[in-house]
DNA sequence: CTATGATCATCC
DNA sequence: GGATGATCATAG
């Protein structure tokens, strides 16, 4: 499926509640009182016909699908959270300039979707919008590159453990994983970047 | 166990 | 109230 085809298909999802779709696609939302935090993303993937897979790389060959929670603030939508982009493998990042990084792979061409977030319970979650995004080669590209190279320099000198979530204007590195003392980290897009990806301004 | 999908919970 | 660090379900 091409990116345009996906966007066209997702347009038919706008305004619909994702929650009942979770049941039709048999996506777990709650289990033993715990939430499956990625349920909305899983539902949209199934909707597009993508089976679940944990491969590090673009989901559809040359573009990446993301779903982010949105909140309505003063009549306009805003990202509720930062967005996880991809895992950091310290050795790989240390040896890889931005031009060849997984981070650029994921950001250069993506389909980003917004869904409403009413409460932690997620009784319902309307699909708000889908947008295509290309990083291009302008100021935004350079700022993301700056952030990446800052993190990369830090990893090279102090190791992955020296990285904290404070680094980076648009992209940061934070812990991610199964939890319970995990030390793995991932790149996250800060909310300001998410807003630009989704074109929430204007 | 670690990757995917992400959001939760706590601290400042 | 936002940022930082921790965590959940599932698949391979």
PDB file of C-alpha atoms (C1' of nucleotides) in Angstrom:
ATOM      1  CA  UNK A   1       0.000   0.000   0.000  1.00  0.00           C
ATOM      2  CA  UNK A   2       1.296   3.445  -0.858  1.00  0.00           C
ATOM      3  CA  UNK A   3       1.203   6.360   1.511  1.00  0.00           C
ATOM      4  CA  UNK A   4      -1.466   8.144  -0.504  1.00  0.00           C
ATOM      5  CA  UNK A   5      -3.668   5.078  -0.480  1.00  0.00           C
ATOM      6  CA  UNK A   6      -3.313   4.858   3.266  1.00  0.00           C
ATOM      7  CA  UNK A   7      -4.205   8.518   3.739  1.00  0.00           C
ATOM      8  CA  UNK A   8      -7.259   8.053   1.540  1.00  0.00           C
ATOM      9  CA  UNK A   9      -8.362   5.044   3.525  1.00  0.00           C
ATOM     10  CA  UNK A  10      -7.780   6.775   6.836  1.00  0.00           C
ATOM     11  CA  UNK A  11      -9.944   9.686   5.739  1.00  0.00           C
ATOM     12  CA  UNK A  12     -12.873   7.310   6.057  1.00  0.00           C
ATOM     13  CA  UNK A  13     -11.968   6.747   9.677  1.00  0.00           C
ATOM     14  CA  UNK A  14     -12.169  10.397  10.702  1.00  0.00           C
ATOM     15  CA  UNK A  15     -14.859  10.990  13.289  1.00  0.00           C
ATOM     16  CA  UNK A  16     -15.245   7.315  14.092  1.00  0.00           C
ATOM     17  CA  UNK A  17     -14.745   5.843  17.520  1.00  0.00           C
ATOM     18  CA  UNK A  18     -11.714   3.583  17.655  1.00  0.00           C
ATOM     19  CA  UNK A  19     -12.856   1.807  20.783  1.00  0.00           C
ATOM     20  CA  UNK A  20     -15.473  -0.525  19.219  1.00  0.00           C
ATOM     21  CA  UNK A  21     -12.997  -1.267  16.448  1.00  0.00           C
ATOM     22  CA  UNK A  22     -10.617  -2.647  19.033  1.00  0.00           C
ATOM     23  CA  UNK A  23     -13.164  -5.379  19.703  1.00  0.00           C
ATOM     24  CA  UNK A  24     -13.736  -6.189  16.052  1.00  0.00           C
ATOM     25  CA  UNK A  25     -10.003  -6.485  15.461  1.00  0.00           C
ATOM     26  CA  UNK A  26      -9.553  -8.319  18.751  1.00  0.00           C
ATOM     27  CA  UNK A  27      -7.076  -5.805  20.082  1.00  0.00           C
ATOM     28  CA  UNK A  28      -6.670  -5.937  23.852  1.00  0.00           C
ATOM     29  CA  UNK A  29      -7.306  -2.644  25.612  1.00  0.00           C
ATOM     30  CA  UNK A  30      -7.520  -3.768  29.225  1.00  0.00           C
ATOM     31  CA  UNK A  31      -6.213  -6.903  30.830  1.00  0.00           C
ATOM     32  CA  UNK A  32      -6.029  -7.674  34.528  1.00  0.00           C
ATOM     33  CA  UNK A  33      -6.695  -4.037  35.299  1.00  0.00           C
ATOM     34  CA  UNK A  34      -3.753  -2.968  33.174  1.00  0.00           C
ATOM     35  CA  UNK A  35      -3.970  -1.019  29.976  1.00  0.00           C
ATOM     36  CA  UNK A  36      -2.470  -1.929  26.655  1.00  0.00           C
ATOM     37  CA  UNK A  37      -0.994   1.477  25.936  1.00  0.00           C
ATOM     38  CA  UNK A  38      -0.531   0.846  22.268  1.00  0.00           C
ATOM     39  CA  UNK A  39      -4.075  -0.269  21.551  1.00  0.00           C
ATOM     40  CA  UNK A  40      -5.068   2.685  19.383  1.00  0.00           C
ATOM     41  CA  UNK A  41      -1.974   2.262  17.241  1.00  0.00           C
ATOM     42  CA  UNK A  42      -2.690  -1.453  16.885  1.00  0.00           C
ATOM     43  CA  UNK A  43      -6.268  -0.769  15.807  1.00  0.00           C
ATOM     44  CA  UNK A  44      -5.205   1.650  13.076  1.00  0.00           C
ATOM     45  CA  UNK A  45      -2.603  -0.821  11.834  1.00  0.00           C
ATOM     46  CA  UNK A  46      -5.201  -3.570  11.580  1.00  0.00           C
ATOM     47  CA  UNK A  47      -7.550  -1.167   9.856  1.00  0.00           C
ATOM     48  CA  UNK A  48      -4.922  -0.678   7.179  1.00  0.00           C
ATOM     49  CA  UNK A  49      -4.336  -4.387   6.968  1.00  0.00           C
ATOM     50  CA  UNK A  50      -0.950  -4.570   8.649  1.00  0.00           C
ATOM     51  CA  UNK A  51      -0.287  -7.539  10.918  1.00  0.00           C
ATOM     52  CA  UNK A  52       1.499  -6.853  14.192  1.00  0.00           C
ATOM     53  CA  UNK A  53       5.252  -7.080  13.875  1.00  0.00           C
ATOM     54  CA  UNK A  54       8.161  -5.858  15.988  1.00  0.00           C
ATOM     55  CA  UNK A  55      10.628  -5.157  13.181  1.00  0.00           C
ATOM     56  CA  UNK A  56      12.689  -2.007  13.550  1.00  0.00           C
ATOM     57  CA  UNK A  57      12.000  -0.188  10.344  1.00  0.00           C
ATOM     58  CA  UNK A  58       9.254   1.487   8.380  1.00  0.00           C
ATOM     59  CA  UNK A  59       5.992  -0.435   8.681  1.00  0.00           C
ATOM     60  CA  UNK A  60       4.977  -0.254   5.064  1.00  0.00           C
ATOM     61  CA  UNK A  61       8.317  -0.341   3.299  1.00  0.00           C
ATOM     62  CA  UNK A  62       8.951   3.334   2.825  1.00  0.00           C
ATOM     63  CA  UNK A  63       6.780   5.110   5.299  1.00  0.00           C
ATOM     64  CA  UNK A  64       5.875   4.872   8.954  1.00  0.00           C
ATOM     65  CA  UNK A  65       2.532   4.962  10.748  1.00  0.00           C
ATOM     66  CA  UNK A  66       2.080   6.803  14.043  1.00  0.00           C
ATOM     67  CA  UNK A  67      -0.931   7.513  16.207  1.00  0.00           C
ATOM     68  CA  UNK A  68      -0.831  10.174  18.897  1.00  0.00           C
ATOM     69  CA  UNK A  69      -3.347  11.227  21.556  1.00  0.00           C
ATOM     70  CA  UNK A  70      -4.820  14.703  21.222  1.00  0.00           C
ATOM     71  CA  UNK A  71      -6.566  17.021  23.635  1.00  0.00           C
ATOM     72  CA  UNK A  72      -8.768  19.933  22.800  1.00  0.00           C
ATOM     73  CA  UNK A  73      -7.428  23.105  24.345  1.00  0.00           C
ATOM     74  CA  UNK A  74      -9.186  26.368  23.705  1.00  0.00           C
ATOM     75  CA  UNK A  75     -11.016  25.027  20.676  1.00  0.00           C
ATOM     76  CA  UNK A  76      -7.994  23.536  18.977  1.00  0.00           C
ATOM     77  CA  UNK A  77      -6.288  20.184  19.129  1.00  0.00           C
ATOM     78  CA  UNK A  78      -2.991  19.781  20.898  1.00  0.00           C
ATOM     79  CA  UNK A  79      -0.710  16.791  21.365  1.00  0.00           C
ATOM     80  CA  UNK A  80      -1.244  15.330  24.798  1.00  0.00           C
ATOM     81  CA  UNK A  81       2.055  13.522  24.909  1.00  0.00           C
ATOM     82  CA  UNK A  82       5.431  13.120  23.347  1.00  0.00           C
ATOM     83  CA  UNK A  83       5.656  10.427  20.697  1.00  0.00           C
ATOM     84  CA  UNK A  84       8.013   7.460  20.794  1.00  0.00           C
ATOM     85  CA  UNK A  85       9.861   7.161  17.496  1.00  0.00           C
ATOM     86  CA  UNK A  86      12.369   4.333  17.596  1.00  0.00           C
ATOM     87  CA  UNK A  87      14.673   2.468  19.935  1.00  0.00           C
ATOM     88  CA  UNK A  88      18.251   3.530  20.538  1.00  0.00           C
ATOM     89  CA  UNK A  89      20.949   0.932  20.098  1.00  0.00           C
ATOM     90  CA  UNK A  90      23.959   2.686  21.616  1.00  0.00           C
ATOM     91  CA  UNK A  91      26.535   1.120  19.312  1.00  0.00           C
ATOM     92  CA  UNK A  92      24.494   1.800  16.236  1.00  0.00           C
ATOM     93  CA  UNK A  93      23.839   5.421  17.127  1.00  0.00           C
ATOM     94  CA  UNK A  94      27.457   6.066  18.102  1.00  0.00           C
ATOM     95  CA  UNK A  95      28.601   4.807  14.726  1.00  0.00           C
ATOM     96  CA  UNK A  96      25.841   6.296  12.598  1.00  0.00           C
ATOM     97  CA  UNK A  97      25.546   9.895  11.444  1.00  0.00           C
ATOM     98  CA  UNK A  98      22.066  11.351  11.241  1.00  0.00           C
ATOM     99  CA  UNK A  99      21.849  10.870   7.483  1.00  0.00           C
ATOM    100  CA  UNK A 100      21.846   7.092   7.953  1.00  0.00           C
ATOM    101  CA  UNK A 101      20.074   6.824  11.271  1.00  0.00           C
ATOM    102  CA  UNK A 102      16.941   4.900  12.145  1.00  0.00           C
ATOM    103  CA  UNK A 103      15.603   8.171  13.429  1.00  0.00           C
ATOM    104  CA  UNK A 104      15.776   9.788  10.014  1.00  0.00           C
ATOM    105  CA  UNK A 105      14.386   6.623   8.437  1.00  0.00           C
ATOM    106  CA  UNK A 106      11.284   6.968  10.540  1.00  0.00           C
ATOM    107  CA  UNK A 107      10.841  10.716  10.342  1.00  0.00           C
ATOM    108  CA  UNK A 108      11.578  11.350   6.699  1.00  0.00           C
ATOM    109  CA  UNK A 109       8.298   9.953   5.501  1.00  0.00           C
ATOM    110  CA  UNK A 110       5.410   9.186   7.768  1.00  0.00           C
ATOM    111  CA  UNK A 111       1.676   9.104   8.193  1.00  0.00           C
ATOM    112  CA  UNK A 112       0.711  10.624  11.479  1.00  0.00           C
ATOM    113  CA  UNK A 113      -2.743  10.290  12.984  1.00  0.00           C
ATOM    114  CA  UNK A 114      -4.412  12.076  15.848  1.00  0.00           C
ATOM    115  CA  UNK A 115      -7.027  10.557  18.099  1.00  0.00           C
ATOM    116  CA  UNK A 116      -8.964  12.120  20.905  1.00  0.00           C
ATOM    117  CA  UNK A 117      -8.052  11.269  24.454  1.00  0.00           C
ATOM    118  CA  UNK A 118     -10.921  11.726  26.863  1.00  0.00           C
ATOM    119  CA  UNK A 119      -9.568   9.991  29.925  1.00  0.00           C
ATOM    120  CA  UNK A 120      -7.205   7.245  30.958  1.00  0.00           C
ATOM    121  CA  UNK A 121     -10.092   4.837  30.654  1.00  0.00           C
ATOM    122  CA  UNK A 122     -10.420   5.418  26.925  1.00  0.00           C
ATOM    123  CA  UNK A 123     -14.145   4.698  26.917  1.00  0.00           C
ATOM    124  CA  UNK A 124     -14.122   6.152  23.475  1.00  0.00           C
ATOM    125  CA  UNK A 125     -11.504   7.669  21.243  1.00  0.00           C
ATOM    126  CA  UNK A 126     -12.573   9.399  18.065  1.00  0.00           C
ATOM    127  CA  UNK A 127     -10.173   9.435  15.188  1.00  0.00           C
ATOM    128  CA  UNK A 128      -9.394  13.100  14.528  1.00  0.00           C
ATOM    129  CA  UNK A 129      -7.129  13.327  11.531  1.00  0.00           C
ATOM    130  CA  UNK A 130      -4.452  11.721   9.428  1.00  0.00           C
ATOM    131  CA  UNK A 131      -1.687  13.652   7.728  1.00  0.00           C
ATOM    132  CA  UNK A 132       1.318  12.879   5.606  1.00  0.00           C
ATOM    133  CA  UNK A 133       4.596  14.359   6.701  1.00  0.00           C
ATOM    134  CA  UNK A 134       8.015  14.701   5.107  1.00  0.00           C
ATOM    135  CA  UNK A 135      10.982  16.007   7.010  1.00  0.00           C
ATOM    136  CA  UNK A 136      12.432  17.608   3.920  1.00  0.00           C
ATOM    137  CA  UNK A 137      15.821  19.274   4.092  1.00  0.00           C
ATOM    138  CA  UNK A 138      15.091  22.640   5.632  1.00  0.00           C
ATOM    139  CA  UNK A 139      15.365  24.190   9.069  1.00  0.00           C
ATOM    140  CA  UNK A 140      13.341  21.451  10.702  1.00  0.00           C
ATOM    141  CA  UNK A 141      15.675  18.802   9.323  1.00  0.00           C
ATOM    142  CA  UNK A 142      18.685  20.649  10.649  1.00  0.00           C
ATOM    143  CA  UNK A 143      17.227  21.084  14.103  1.00  0.00           C
ATOM    144  CA  UNK A 144      16.398  17.408  14.385  1.00  0.00           C
ATOM    145  CA  UNK A 145      19.873  16.615  13.131  1.00  0.00           C
ATOM    146  CA  UNK A 146      21.350  18.864  15.805  1.00  0.00           C
ATOM    147  CA  UNK A 147      19.436  17.054  18.503  1.00  0.00           C
ATOM    148  CA  UNK A 148      20.506  13.678  17.181  1.00  0.00           C
ATOM    149  CA  UNK A 149      24.153  14.634  16.974  1.00  0.00           C
ATOM    150  CA  UNK A 150      24.090  16.039  20.516  1.00  0.00           C
ATOM    151  CA  UNK A 151      22.710  12.784  21.811  1.00  0.00           C
ATOM    152  CA  UNK A 152      25.168  10.835  19.712  1.00  0.00           C
ATOM    153  CA  UNK A 153      28.142  12.745  21.073  1.00  0.00           C
ATOM    154  CA  UNK A 154      26.910  12.125  24.598  1.00  0.00           C
ATOM    155  CA  UNK A 155      26.516   8.411  23.983  1.00  0.00           C
ATOM    156  CA  UNK A 156      30.003   8.202  22.545  1.00  0.00           C
ATOM    157  CA  UNK A 157      31.622   9.886  25.496  1.00  0.00           C
ATOM    158  CA  UNK A 158      29.582   8.755  28.435  1.00  0.00           C
ATOM    159  CA  UNK A 159      27.644   5.778  27.178  1.00  0.00           C
ATOM    160  CA  UNK A 160      23.923   5.328  27.016  1.00  0.00           C
ATOM    161  CA  UNK A 161      23.602   5.756  30.779  1.00  0.00           C
ATOM    162  CA  UNK A 162      24.742   9.364  30.550  1.00  0.00           C
ATOM    163  CA  UNK A 163      21.792  10.337  28.388  1.00  0.00           C
ATOM    164  CA  UNK A 164      18.795  11.959  30.033  1.00  0.00           C
ATOM    165  CA  UNK A 165      15.495  13.218  28.686  1.00  0.00           C
ATOM    166  CA  UNK A 166      16.653  16.812  29.019  1.00  0.00           C
ATOM    167  CA  UNK A 167      18.739  16.764  25.903  1.00  0.00           C
ATOM    168  CA  UNK A 168      17.278  17.893  22.628  1.00  0.00           C
ATOM    169  CA  UNK A 169      14.912  20.612  21.475  1.00  0.00           C
ATOM    170  CA  UNK A 170      12.642  18.581  19.213  1.00  0.00           C
ATOM    171  CA  UNK A 171      13.876  15.053  19.792  1.00  0.00           C
ATOM    172  CA  UNK A 172      14.855  13.612  23.150  1.00  0.00           C
ATOM    173  CA  UNK A 173      15.973  10.231  24.470  1.00  0.00           C
ATOM    174  CA  UNK A 174      14.012   8.612  27.263  1.00  0.00           C
ATOM    175  CA  UNK A 175      13.773   5.163  28.798  1.00  0.00           C
ATOM    176  CA  UNK A 176      11.478   2.722  27.113  1.00  0.00           C
ATOM    177  CA  UNK A 177      10.970  -0.969  27.483  1.00  0.00           C
ATOM    178  CA  UNK A 178       9.164  -3.599  29.519  1.00  0.00           C
ATOM    179  CA  UNK A 179       9.977  -1.632  32.638  1.00  0.00           C
ATOM    180  CA  UNK A 180      11.288  -2.938  35.949  1.00  0.00           C
ATOM    181  CA  UNK A 181      14.677  -1.374  35.754  1.00  0.00           C
ATOM    182  CA  UNK A 182      15.074  -1.370  32.024  1.00  0.00           C
ATOM    183  CA  UNK A 183      17.863   0.838  30.792  1.00  0.00           C
ATOM    184  CA  UNK A 184      16.974   0.855  27.128  1.00  0.00           C
ATOM    185  CA  UNK A 185      16.153   4.178  25.604  1.00  0.00           C
ATOM    186  CA  UNK A 186      14.232   5.444  22.636  1.00  0.00           C
ATOM    187  CA  UNK A 187      13.985   8.638  20.628  1.00  0.00           C
ATOM    188  CA  UNK A 188      10.876  10.661  21.383  1.00  0.00           C
ATOM    189  CA  UNK A 189       9.416  13.560  19.456  1.00  0.00           C
ATOM    190  CA  UNK A 190       8.562  16.378  21.843  1.00  0.00           C
ATOM    191  CA  UNK A 191       5.044  17.761  21.690  1.00  0.00           C
ATOM    192  CA  UNK A 192       6.165  20.847  19.786  1.00  0.00           C
ATOM    193  CA  UNK A 193       7.509  18.597  17.050  1.00  0.00           C
ATOM    194  CA  UNK A 194       4.387  16.423  17.113  1.00  0.00           C
ATOM    195  CA  UNK A 195       2.241  19.512  16.575  1.00  0.00           C
ATOM    196  CA  UNK A 196       4.267  20.389  13.516  1.00  0.00           C
ATOM    197  CA  UNK A 197       4.116  16.871  12.158  1.00  0.00           C
ATOM    198  CA  UNK A 198       0.343  16.885  12.424  1.00  0.00           C
ATOM    199  CA  UNK A 199       0.052  20.467  11.209  1.00  0.00           C
ATOM    200  CA  UNK A 200      -2.069  21.472  14.164  1.00  0.00           C
ATOM    201  CA  UNK A 201      -1.256  25.141  13.786  1.00  0.00           C
ATOM    202  CA  UNK A 202      -2.872  27.415  11.256  1.00  0.00           C
TER     203      UNK A 202
ATOM    204  C1'  DC B   1      14.618 -10.814  26.136  1.00  0.00           C
ATOM    205  C1'  DT B   2      13.881  -6.937  23.089  1.00  0.00           C
ATOM    206  C1'  DA B   3      11.553  -5.115  19.446  1.00  0.00           C
ATOM    207  C1'  DT B   4       6.846  -3.180  18.207  1.00  0.00           C
ATOM    208  C1'  DG B   5       2.618  -0.346  19.480  1.00  0.00           C
ATOM    209  C1'  DA B   6       2.602   3.799  22.932  1.00  0.00           C
ATOM    210  C1'  DT B   7       0.767   6.103  27.563  1.00  0.00           C
ATOM    211  C1'  DC B   8       1.071   6.273  32.723  1.00  0.00           C
ATOM    212  C1'  DA B   9       2.774   8.268  37.048  1.00  0.00           C
ATOM    213  C1'  DT B  10       5.581  11.072  39.480  1.00  0.00           C
ATOM    214  C1'  DC B  11       8.577  14.868  40.258  1.00  0.00           C
ATOM    215  C1'  DC B  12       9.749  19.492  39.887  1.00  0.00           C
TER     216       DC B  12
ATOM    217  C1'  DG C   1       0.989  21.578  34.164  1.00  0.00           C
ATOM    218  C1'  DG C   2       4.697  20.000  31.626  1.00  0.00           C
ATOM    219  C1'  DA C   3       8.750  17.254  31.414  1.00  0.00           C
ATOM    220  C1'  DT C   4      11.177  12.986  32.820  1.00  0.00           C
ATOM    221  C1'  DG C   5      11.508   8.378  33.873  1.00  0.00           C
ATOM    222  C1'  DA C   6       8.734   3.997  34.305  1.00  0.00           C
ATOM    223  C1'  DT C   7       5.614   0.799  32.577  1.00  0.00           C
ATOM    224  C1'  DC C   8       1.867  -2.320  29.874  1.00  0.00           C
ATOM    225  C1'  DA C   9       0.298  -5.840  26.050  1.00  0.00           C
ATOM    226  C1'  DT C  10       1.950  -8.628  22.294  1.00  0.00           C
ATOM    227  C1'  DA C  11       4.910 -10.964  18.864  1.00  0.00           C
ATOM    228  C1'  DG C  12       9.196 -13.310  17.303  1.00  0.00           C
TER     229       DG C  12
END
